[in-house]
mmCIF file of C-alpha atoms in Angstrom:
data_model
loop_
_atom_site.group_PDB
_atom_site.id
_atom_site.type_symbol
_atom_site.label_atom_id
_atom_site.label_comp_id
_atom_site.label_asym_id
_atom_site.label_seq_id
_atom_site.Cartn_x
_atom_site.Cartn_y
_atom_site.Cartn_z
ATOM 1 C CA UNK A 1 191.435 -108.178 39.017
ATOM 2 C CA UNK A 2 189.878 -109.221 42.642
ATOM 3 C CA UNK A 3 192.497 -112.376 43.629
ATOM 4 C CA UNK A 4 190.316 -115.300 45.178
ATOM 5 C CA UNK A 5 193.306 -117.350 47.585
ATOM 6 C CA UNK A 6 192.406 -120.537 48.958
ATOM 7 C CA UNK A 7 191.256 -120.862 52.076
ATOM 8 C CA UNK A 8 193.742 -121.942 54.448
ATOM 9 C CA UNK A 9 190.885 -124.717 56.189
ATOM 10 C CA UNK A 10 191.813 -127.214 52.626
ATOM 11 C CA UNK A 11 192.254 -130.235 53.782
ATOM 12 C CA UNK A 12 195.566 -131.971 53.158
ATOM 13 C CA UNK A 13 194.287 -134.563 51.000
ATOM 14 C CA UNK A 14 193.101 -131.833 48.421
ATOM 15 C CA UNK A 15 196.595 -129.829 49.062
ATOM 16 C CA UNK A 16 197.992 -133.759 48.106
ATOM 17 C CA UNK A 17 195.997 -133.691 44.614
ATOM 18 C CA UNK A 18 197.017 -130.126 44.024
ATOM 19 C CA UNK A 19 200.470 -130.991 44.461
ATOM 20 C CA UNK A 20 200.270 -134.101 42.077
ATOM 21 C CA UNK A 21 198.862 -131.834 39.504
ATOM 22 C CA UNK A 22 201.223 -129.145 39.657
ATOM 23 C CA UNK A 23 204.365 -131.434 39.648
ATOM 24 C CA UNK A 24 203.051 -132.883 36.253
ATOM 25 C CA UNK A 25 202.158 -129.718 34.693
ATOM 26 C CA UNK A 26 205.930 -128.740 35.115
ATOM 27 C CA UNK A 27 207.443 -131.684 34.389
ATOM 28 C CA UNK A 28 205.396 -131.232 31.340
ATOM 29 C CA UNK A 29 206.024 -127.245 30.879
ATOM 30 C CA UNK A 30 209.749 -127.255 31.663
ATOM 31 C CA UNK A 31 211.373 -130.760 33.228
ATOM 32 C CA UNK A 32 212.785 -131.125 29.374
ATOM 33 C CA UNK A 33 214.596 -128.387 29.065
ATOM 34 C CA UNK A 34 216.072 -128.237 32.792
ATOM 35 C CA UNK A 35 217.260 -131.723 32.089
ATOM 36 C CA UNK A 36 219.011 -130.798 28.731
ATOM 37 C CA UNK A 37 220.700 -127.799 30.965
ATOM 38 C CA UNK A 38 221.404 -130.039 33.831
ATOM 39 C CA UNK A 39 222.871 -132.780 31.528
ATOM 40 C CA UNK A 40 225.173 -130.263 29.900
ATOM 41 C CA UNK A 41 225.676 -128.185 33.091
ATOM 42 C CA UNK A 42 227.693 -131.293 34.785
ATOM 43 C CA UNK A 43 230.526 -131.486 32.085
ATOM 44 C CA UNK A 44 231.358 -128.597 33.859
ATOM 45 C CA UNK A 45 231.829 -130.108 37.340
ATOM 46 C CA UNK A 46 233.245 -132.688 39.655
ATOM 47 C CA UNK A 47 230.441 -134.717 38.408
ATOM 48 C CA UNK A 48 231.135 -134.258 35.280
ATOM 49 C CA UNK A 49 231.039 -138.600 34.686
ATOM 50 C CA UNK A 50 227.670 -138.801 35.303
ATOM 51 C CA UNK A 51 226.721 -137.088 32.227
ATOM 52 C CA UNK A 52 229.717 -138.724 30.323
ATOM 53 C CA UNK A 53 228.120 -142.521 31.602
ATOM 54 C CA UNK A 54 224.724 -141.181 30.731
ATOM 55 C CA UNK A 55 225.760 -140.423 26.969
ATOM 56 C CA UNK A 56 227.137 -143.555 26.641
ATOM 57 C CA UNK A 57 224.229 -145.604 28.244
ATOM 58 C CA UNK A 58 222.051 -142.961 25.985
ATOM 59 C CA UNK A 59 224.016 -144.138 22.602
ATOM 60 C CA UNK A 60 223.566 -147.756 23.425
ATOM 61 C CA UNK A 61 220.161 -147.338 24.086
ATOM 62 C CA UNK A 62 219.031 -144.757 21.526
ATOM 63 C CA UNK A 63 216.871 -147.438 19.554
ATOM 64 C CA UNK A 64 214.378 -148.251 22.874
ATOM 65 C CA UNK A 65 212.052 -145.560 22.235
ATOM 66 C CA UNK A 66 210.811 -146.883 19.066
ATOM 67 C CA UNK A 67 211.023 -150.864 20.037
ATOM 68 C CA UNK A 68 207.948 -150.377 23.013
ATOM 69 C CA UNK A 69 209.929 -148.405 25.368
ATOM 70 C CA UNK A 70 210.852 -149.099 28.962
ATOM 71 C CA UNK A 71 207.770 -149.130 30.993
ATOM 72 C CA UNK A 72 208.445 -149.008 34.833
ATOM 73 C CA UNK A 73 205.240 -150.570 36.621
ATOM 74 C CA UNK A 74 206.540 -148.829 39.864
ATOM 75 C CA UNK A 75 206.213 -145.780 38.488
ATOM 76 C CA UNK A 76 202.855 -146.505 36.788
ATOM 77 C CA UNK A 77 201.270 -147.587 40.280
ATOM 78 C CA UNK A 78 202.748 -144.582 42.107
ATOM 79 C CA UNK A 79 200.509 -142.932 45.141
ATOM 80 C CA UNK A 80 201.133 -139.772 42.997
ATOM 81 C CA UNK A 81 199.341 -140.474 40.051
ATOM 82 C CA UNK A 82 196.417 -141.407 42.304
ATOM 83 C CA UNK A 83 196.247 -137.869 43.802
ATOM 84 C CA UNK A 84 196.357 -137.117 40.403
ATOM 85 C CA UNK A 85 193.166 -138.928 38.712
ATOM 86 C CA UNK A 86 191.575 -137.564 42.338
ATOM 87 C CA UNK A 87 192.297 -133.777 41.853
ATOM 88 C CA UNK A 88 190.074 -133.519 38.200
ATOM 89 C CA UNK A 89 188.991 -136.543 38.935
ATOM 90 C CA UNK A 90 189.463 -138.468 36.080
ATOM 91 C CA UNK A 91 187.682 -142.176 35.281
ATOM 92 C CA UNK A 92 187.694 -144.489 32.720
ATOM 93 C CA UNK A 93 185.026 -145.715 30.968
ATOM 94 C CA UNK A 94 184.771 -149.507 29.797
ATOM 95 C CA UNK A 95 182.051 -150.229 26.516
ATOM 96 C CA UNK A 96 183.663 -153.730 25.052
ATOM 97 C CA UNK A 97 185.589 -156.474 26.084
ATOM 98 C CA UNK A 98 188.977 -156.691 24.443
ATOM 99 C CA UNK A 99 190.817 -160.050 23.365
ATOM 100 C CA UNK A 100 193.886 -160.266 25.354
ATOM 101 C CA UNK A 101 195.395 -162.411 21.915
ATOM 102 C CA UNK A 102 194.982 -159.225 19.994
ATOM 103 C CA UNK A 103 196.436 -155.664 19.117
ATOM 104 C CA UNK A 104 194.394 -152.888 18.758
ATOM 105 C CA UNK A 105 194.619 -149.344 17.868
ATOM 106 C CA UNK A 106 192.644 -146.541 19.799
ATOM 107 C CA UNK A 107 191.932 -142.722 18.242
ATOM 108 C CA UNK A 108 191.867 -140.807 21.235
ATOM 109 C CA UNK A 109 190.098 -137.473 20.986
ATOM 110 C CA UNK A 110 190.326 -134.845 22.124
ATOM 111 C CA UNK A 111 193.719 -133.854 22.684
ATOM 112 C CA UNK A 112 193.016 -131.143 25.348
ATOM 113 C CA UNK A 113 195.353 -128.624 26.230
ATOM 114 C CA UNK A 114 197.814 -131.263 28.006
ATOM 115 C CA UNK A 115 196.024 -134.467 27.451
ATOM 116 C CA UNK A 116 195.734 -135.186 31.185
ATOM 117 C CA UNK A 117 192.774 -137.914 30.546
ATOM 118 C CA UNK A 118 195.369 -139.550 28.221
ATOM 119 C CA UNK A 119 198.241 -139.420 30.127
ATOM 120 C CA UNK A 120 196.222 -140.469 33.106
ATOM 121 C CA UNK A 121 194.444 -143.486 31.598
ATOM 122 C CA UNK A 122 197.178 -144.985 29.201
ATOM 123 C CA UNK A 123 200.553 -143.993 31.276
ATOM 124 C CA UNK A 124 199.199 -144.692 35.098
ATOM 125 C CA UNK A 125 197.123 -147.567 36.720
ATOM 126 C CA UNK A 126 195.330 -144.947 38.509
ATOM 127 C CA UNK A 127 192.344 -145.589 36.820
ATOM 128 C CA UNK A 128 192.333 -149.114 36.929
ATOM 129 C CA UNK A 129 193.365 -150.144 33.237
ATOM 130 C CA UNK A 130 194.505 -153.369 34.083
ATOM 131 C CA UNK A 131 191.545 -154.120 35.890
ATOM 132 C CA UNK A 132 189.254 -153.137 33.135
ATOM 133 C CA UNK A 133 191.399 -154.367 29.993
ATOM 134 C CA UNK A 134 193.333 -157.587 31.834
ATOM 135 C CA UNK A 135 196.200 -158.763 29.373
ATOM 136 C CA UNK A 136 195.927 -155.682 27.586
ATOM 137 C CA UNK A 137 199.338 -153.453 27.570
ATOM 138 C CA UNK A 138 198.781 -149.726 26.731
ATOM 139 C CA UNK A 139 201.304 -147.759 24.971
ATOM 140 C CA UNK A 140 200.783 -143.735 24.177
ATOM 141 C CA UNK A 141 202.101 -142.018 21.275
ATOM 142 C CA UNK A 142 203.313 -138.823 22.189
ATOM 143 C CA UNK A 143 205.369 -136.166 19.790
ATOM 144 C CA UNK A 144 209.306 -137.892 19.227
ATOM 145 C CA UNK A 145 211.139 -134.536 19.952
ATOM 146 C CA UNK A 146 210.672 -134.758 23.580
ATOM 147 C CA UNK A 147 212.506 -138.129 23.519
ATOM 148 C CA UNK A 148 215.749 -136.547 22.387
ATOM 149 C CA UNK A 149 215.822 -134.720 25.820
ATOM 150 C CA UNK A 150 218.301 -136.467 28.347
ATOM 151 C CA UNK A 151 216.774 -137.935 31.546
ATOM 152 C CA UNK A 152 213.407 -136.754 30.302
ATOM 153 C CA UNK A 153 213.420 -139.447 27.922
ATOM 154 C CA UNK A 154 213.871 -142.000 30.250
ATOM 155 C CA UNK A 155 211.035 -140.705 32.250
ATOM 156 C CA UNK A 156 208.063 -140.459 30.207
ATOM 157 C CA UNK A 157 209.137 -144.035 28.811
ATOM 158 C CA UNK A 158 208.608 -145.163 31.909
ATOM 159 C CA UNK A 159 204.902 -144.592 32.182
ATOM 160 C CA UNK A 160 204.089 -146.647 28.720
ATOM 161 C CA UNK A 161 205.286 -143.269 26.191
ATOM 162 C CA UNK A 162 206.759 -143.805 22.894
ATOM 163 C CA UNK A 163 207.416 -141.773 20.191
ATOM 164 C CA UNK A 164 204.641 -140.831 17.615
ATOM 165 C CA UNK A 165 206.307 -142.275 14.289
ATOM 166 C CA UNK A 166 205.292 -145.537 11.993
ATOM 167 C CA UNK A 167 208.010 -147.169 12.915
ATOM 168 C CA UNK A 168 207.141 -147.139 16.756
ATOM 169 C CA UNK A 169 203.939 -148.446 16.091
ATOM 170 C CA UNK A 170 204.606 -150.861 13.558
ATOM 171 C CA UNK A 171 206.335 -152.056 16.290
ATOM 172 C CA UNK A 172 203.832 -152.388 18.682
ATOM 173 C CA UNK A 173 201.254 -153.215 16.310
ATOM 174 C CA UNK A 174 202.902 -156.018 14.760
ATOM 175 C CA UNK A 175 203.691 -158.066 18.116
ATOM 176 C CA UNK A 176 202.396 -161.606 17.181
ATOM 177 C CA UNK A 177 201.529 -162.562 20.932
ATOM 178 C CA UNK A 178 198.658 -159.756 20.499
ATOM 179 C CA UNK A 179 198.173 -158.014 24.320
ATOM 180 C CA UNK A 180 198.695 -154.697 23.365
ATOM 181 C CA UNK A 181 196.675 -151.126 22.783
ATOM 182 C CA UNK A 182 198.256 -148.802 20.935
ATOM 183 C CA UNK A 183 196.756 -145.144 21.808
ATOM 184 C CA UNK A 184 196.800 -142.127 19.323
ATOM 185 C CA UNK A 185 196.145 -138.950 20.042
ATOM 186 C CA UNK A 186 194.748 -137.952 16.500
ATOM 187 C CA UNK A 187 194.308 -133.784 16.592
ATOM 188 C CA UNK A 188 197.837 -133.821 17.719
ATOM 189 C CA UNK A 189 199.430 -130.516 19.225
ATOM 190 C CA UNK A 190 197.809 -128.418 16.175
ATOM 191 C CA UNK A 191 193.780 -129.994 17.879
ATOM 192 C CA UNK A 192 195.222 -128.020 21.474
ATOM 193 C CA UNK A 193 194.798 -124.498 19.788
ATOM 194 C CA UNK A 194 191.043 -125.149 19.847
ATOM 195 C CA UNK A 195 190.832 -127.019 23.320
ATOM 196 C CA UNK A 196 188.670 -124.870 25.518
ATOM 197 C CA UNK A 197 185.300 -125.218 27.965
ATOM 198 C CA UNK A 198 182.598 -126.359 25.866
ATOM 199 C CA UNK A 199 184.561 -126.682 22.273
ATOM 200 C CA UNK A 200 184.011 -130.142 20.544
ATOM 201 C CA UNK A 201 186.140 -129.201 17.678
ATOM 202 C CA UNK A 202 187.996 -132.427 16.199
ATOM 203 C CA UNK A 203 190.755 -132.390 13.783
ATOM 204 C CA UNK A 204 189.856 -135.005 12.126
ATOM 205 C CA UNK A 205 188.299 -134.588 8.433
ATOM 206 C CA UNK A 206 191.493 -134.992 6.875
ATOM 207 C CA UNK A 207 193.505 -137.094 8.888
ATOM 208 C CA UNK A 208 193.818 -140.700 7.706
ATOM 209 C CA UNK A 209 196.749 -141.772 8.538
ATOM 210 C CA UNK A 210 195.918 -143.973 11.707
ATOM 211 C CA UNK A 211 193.430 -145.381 9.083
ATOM 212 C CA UNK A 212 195.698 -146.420 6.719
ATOM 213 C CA UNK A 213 198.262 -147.858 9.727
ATOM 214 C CA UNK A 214 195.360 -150.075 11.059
ATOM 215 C CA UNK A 215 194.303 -151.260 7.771
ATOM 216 C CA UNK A 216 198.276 -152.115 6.976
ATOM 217 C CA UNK A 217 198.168 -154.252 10.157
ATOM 218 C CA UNK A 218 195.021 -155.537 10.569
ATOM 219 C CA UNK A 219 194.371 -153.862 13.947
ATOM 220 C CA UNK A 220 190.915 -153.311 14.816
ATOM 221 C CA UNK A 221 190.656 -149.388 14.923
ATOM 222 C CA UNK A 222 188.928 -148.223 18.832
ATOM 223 C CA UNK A 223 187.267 -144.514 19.089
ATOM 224 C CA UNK A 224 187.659 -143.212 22.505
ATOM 225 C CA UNK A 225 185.707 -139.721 23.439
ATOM 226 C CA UNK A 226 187.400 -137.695 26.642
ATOM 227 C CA UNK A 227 184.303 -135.742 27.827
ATOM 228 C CA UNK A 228 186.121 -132.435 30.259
ATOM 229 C CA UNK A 229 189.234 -132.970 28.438
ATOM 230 C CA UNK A 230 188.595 -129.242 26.967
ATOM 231 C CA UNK A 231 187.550 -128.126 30.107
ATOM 232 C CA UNK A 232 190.105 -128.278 32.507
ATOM 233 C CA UNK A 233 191.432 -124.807 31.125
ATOM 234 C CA UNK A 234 190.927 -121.405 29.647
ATOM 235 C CA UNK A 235 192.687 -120.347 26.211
ATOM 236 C CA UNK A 236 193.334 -116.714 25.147
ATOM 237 C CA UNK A 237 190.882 -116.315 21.842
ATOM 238 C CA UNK A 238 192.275 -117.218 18.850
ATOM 239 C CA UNK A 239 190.225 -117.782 16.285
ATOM 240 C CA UNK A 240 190.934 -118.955 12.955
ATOM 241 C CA UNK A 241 192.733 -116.036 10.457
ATOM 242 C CA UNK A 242 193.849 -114.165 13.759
ATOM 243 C CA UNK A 243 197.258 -113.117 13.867
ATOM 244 C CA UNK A 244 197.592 -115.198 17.184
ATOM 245 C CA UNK A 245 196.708 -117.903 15.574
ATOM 246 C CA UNK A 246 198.847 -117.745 12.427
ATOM 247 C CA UNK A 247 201.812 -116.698 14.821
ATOM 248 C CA UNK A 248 201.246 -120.169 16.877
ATOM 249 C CA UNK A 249 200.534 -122.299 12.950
ATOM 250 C CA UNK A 250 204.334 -120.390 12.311
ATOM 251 C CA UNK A 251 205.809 -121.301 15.219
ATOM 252 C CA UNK A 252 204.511 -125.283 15.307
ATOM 253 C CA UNK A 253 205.758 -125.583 11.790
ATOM 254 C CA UNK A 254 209.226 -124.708 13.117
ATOM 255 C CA UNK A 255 209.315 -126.384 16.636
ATOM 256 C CA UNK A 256 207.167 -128.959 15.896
ATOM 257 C CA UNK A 257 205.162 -128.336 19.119
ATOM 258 C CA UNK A 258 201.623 -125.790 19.288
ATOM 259 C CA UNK A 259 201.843 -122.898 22.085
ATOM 260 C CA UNK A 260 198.670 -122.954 23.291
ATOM 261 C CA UNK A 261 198.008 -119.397 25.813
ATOM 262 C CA UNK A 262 196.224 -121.191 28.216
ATOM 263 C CA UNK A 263 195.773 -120.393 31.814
ATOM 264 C CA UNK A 264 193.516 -121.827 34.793
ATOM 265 C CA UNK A 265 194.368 -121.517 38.453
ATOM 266 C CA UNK A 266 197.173 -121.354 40.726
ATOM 267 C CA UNK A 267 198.010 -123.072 43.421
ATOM 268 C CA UNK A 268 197.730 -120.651 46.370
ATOM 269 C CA UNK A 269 194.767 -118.959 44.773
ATOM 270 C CA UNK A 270 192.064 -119.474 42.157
ATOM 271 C CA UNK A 271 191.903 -116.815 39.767
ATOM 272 C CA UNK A 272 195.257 -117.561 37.646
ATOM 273 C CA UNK A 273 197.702 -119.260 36.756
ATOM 274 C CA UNK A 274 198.932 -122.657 34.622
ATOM 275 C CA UNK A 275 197.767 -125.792 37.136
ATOM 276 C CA UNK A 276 194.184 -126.794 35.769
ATOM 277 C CA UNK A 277 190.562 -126.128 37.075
ATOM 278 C CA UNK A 278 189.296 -129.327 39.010
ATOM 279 C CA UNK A 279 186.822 -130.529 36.908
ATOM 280 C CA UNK A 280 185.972 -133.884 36.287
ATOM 281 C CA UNK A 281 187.310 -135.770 32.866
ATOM 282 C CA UNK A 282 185.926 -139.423 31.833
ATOM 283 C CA UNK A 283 187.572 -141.176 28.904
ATOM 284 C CA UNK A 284 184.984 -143.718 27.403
ATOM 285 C CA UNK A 285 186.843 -146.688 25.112
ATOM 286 C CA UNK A 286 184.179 -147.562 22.492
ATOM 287 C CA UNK A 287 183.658 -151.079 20.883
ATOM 288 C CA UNK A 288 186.509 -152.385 18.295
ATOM 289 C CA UNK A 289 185.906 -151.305 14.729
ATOM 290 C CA UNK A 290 187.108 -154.940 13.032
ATOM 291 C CA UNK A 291 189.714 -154.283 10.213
ATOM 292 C CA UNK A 292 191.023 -156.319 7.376
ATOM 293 C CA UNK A 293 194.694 -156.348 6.610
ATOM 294 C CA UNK A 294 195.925 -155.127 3.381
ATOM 295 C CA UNK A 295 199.786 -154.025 3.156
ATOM 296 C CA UNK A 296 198.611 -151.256 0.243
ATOM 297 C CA UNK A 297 195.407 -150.047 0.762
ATOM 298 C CA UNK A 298 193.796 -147.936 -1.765
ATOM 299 C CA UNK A 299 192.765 -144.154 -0.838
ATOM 300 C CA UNK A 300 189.230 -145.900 -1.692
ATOM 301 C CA UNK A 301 189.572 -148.529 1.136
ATOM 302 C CA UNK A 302 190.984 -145.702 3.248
ATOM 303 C CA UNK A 303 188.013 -143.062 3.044
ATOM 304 C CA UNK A 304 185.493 -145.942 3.431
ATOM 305 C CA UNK A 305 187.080 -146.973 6.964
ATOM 306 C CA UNK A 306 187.515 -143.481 7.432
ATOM 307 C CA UNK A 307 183.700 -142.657 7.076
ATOM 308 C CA UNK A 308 183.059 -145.527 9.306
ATOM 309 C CA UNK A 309 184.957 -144.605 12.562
ATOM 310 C CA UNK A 310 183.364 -140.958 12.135
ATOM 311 C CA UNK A 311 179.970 -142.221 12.232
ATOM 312 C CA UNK A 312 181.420 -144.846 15.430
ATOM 313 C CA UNK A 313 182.930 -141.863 17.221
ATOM 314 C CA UNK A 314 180.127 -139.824 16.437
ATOM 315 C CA UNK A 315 178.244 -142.337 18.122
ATOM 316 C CA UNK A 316 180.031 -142.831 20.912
ATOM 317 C CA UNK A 317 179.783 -138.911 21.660
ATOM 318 C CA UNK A 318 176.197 -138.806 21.507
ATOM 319 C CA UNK A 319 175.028 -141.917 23.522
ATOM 320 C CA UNK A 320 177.126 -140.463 26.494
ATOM 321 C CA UNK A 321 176.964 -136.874 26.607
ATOM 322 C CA UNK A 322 174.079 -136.670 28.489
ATOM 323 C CA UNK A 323 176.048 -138.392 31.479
ATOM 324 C CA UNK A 324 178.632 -135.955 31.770
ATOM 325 C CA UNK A 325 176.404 -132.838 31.355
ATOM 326 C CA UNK A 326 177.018 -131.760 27.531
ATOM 327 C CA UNK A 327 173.670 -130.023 26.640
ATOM 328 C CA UNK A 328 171.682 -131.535 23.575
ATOM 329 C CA UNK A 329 172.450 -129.528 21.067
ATOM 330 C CA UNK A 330 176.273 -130.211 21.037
ATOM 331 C CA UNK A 331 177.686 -132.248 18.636
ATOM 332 C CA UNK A 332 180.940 -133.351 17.437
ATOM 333 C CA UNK A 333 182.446 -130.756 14.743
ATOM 334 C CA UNK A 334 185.209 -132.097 12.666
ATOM 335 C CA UNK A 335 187.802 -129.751 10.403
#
């Protein structure tokens, strides 16, 4: 294989936006476990109360994940995150106002190998969130196991993160001052097995359950379409009844977590390597689906709302695909 390097003439902004990238693909890839072993590693030194005060403050605090989090608006606004949204780049795409005295749910598809579109829009102001949604605080559901990591914890809360469980968005949900967006990513880990260039695969048929949570609190349910989320990297094949694939579904329903082969560019040269191709991503936020609240909805009530944001998201796809290049004949596919 012929090794393409880059060219030593990049300018430093671009080296910047490389950087950004590559510090949040491993903080993504590895900064839980090297916590864990750091955390554990100090018992073993001089330093050995920093871990010890840690536990303690951890204990006390154990509950914050699931009541909002810990959002840190420094690190939110930090220059890094705007080398970040510059690399891809990455924008966000307004279609409705939203009423600051209100809560609302938004599906957010697709979940892309990393979810860099979500993580980007919903955890940074990089995009401009606030500017587009004033009085509108986003939170982003993202898989609880990685909040059980030490340090780690404390630093994805910080960008607006909290664990993907009814009881952390009941929580946000339910807030009676209204203000808040709570953000789903819908496919989930199992959806980043079929993220690759060109794929708009949803997993989505038979997943109601952020149906049946917005229905239970009267949230107005808001499809949002990331067009380049699937394209920002390259997944070894494995297609459905493969023994890659079953090996990945064995290994998810132990871990809890997909393992997804993918593989891009590096960051000295182009032709491999984990740190993603630079290719643009646009989240669009669709118009508020209104919702009436019912504590028990019936699986009748369920499939009808159901129905209705597929035909909304559908939508959504097809009025702006031809804006970010998707060729006619695409359409949304949902398993």
């Amino acid at each position: 294989m012929k090794i393409e390097f880059a060219p030593w003439s990049v300018p430093l902004q671009r080296r910047l936006q490389t950087a950004a990238v590559a510090q949040w693909v491993c903080s993504f890839l590895g900064l839980a476990q090297c916590s864990t072993a750091v955390f554990i590693a100090l018992f073993f030194t001089r330093f050995w109360l920093v871990s010890a005060l840690y536990a303690a403050w951890w204990f006390i605090d154990r509950e914050k994940p699931s009541k909002g989090g810990r959002r840190i608006h420094v690190f939110r606004n930090c220059v890094v995150w705007r080398y970040m949204r510059d690399y891809f780049p990455v924008t966000l795409v307004k279609t409705a106002e939203l009423d600051p005295r209100q809560n609302y749910l938004v599906a957010f598809h697709p979940h892309g190998v990393l979810a860099a579109g979500a993580f980007i829009n919903f955890c940074t102001e990089s995009s401009g969130f606030s500017t587009l949604f004033p009085g509108i605080t986003p939170h982003l559901m993202m898989l609880s196991l990685w909040f059980r990591f030490p340090f780690f914890r404390d630093y994805i809360m910080s960008g607006g993160l909290i664990p993907s469980d009814k009881e952390s968005a009941s929580y946000v949900l339910q807030k009676p001052e209204g203000g808040n967006l709570l953000a789903i990513i819908v496919g989930g880990a199992q959806e980043a097995l079929d993220a690759r260039p060109g794929s708009f695969t949803l997993l989505l048929k038979n997943r109601k359950g952020f149906v049946r949570l917005a229905i239970q609190n009267g949230t107005p349910l808001i499809p949002a379409f990331s067009f380049g989320e699937n394209d920002v990297f390259d997944q070894v094949k494995n297609p459905r009844g493969s023994w890659l694939r079953r090996i990945q579904h064995f290994l998810q329903q132990i871990m809890g977590i997909s393992l997804p082969l993918f593989h891009a560019r590096g960051i000295f040269q182009y032709s491999f390597g984990v740190i993603p191709y630079r290719r643009p991503i646009c989240t669009v936020v669709g118009k508020p689906i209104p919702v009436q609240k019912k504590h028990k909805p019936s699986e009748e009530e369920v499939d009808q709302l159901h129905e209705k944001y597929l035909h909304e998201l559908s939508e959504l796809f097809e009025k702006h695909k031809a804006k970010y290049n998707v060729p006619e004949d695409s359409h949304l596919e949902f398993i």
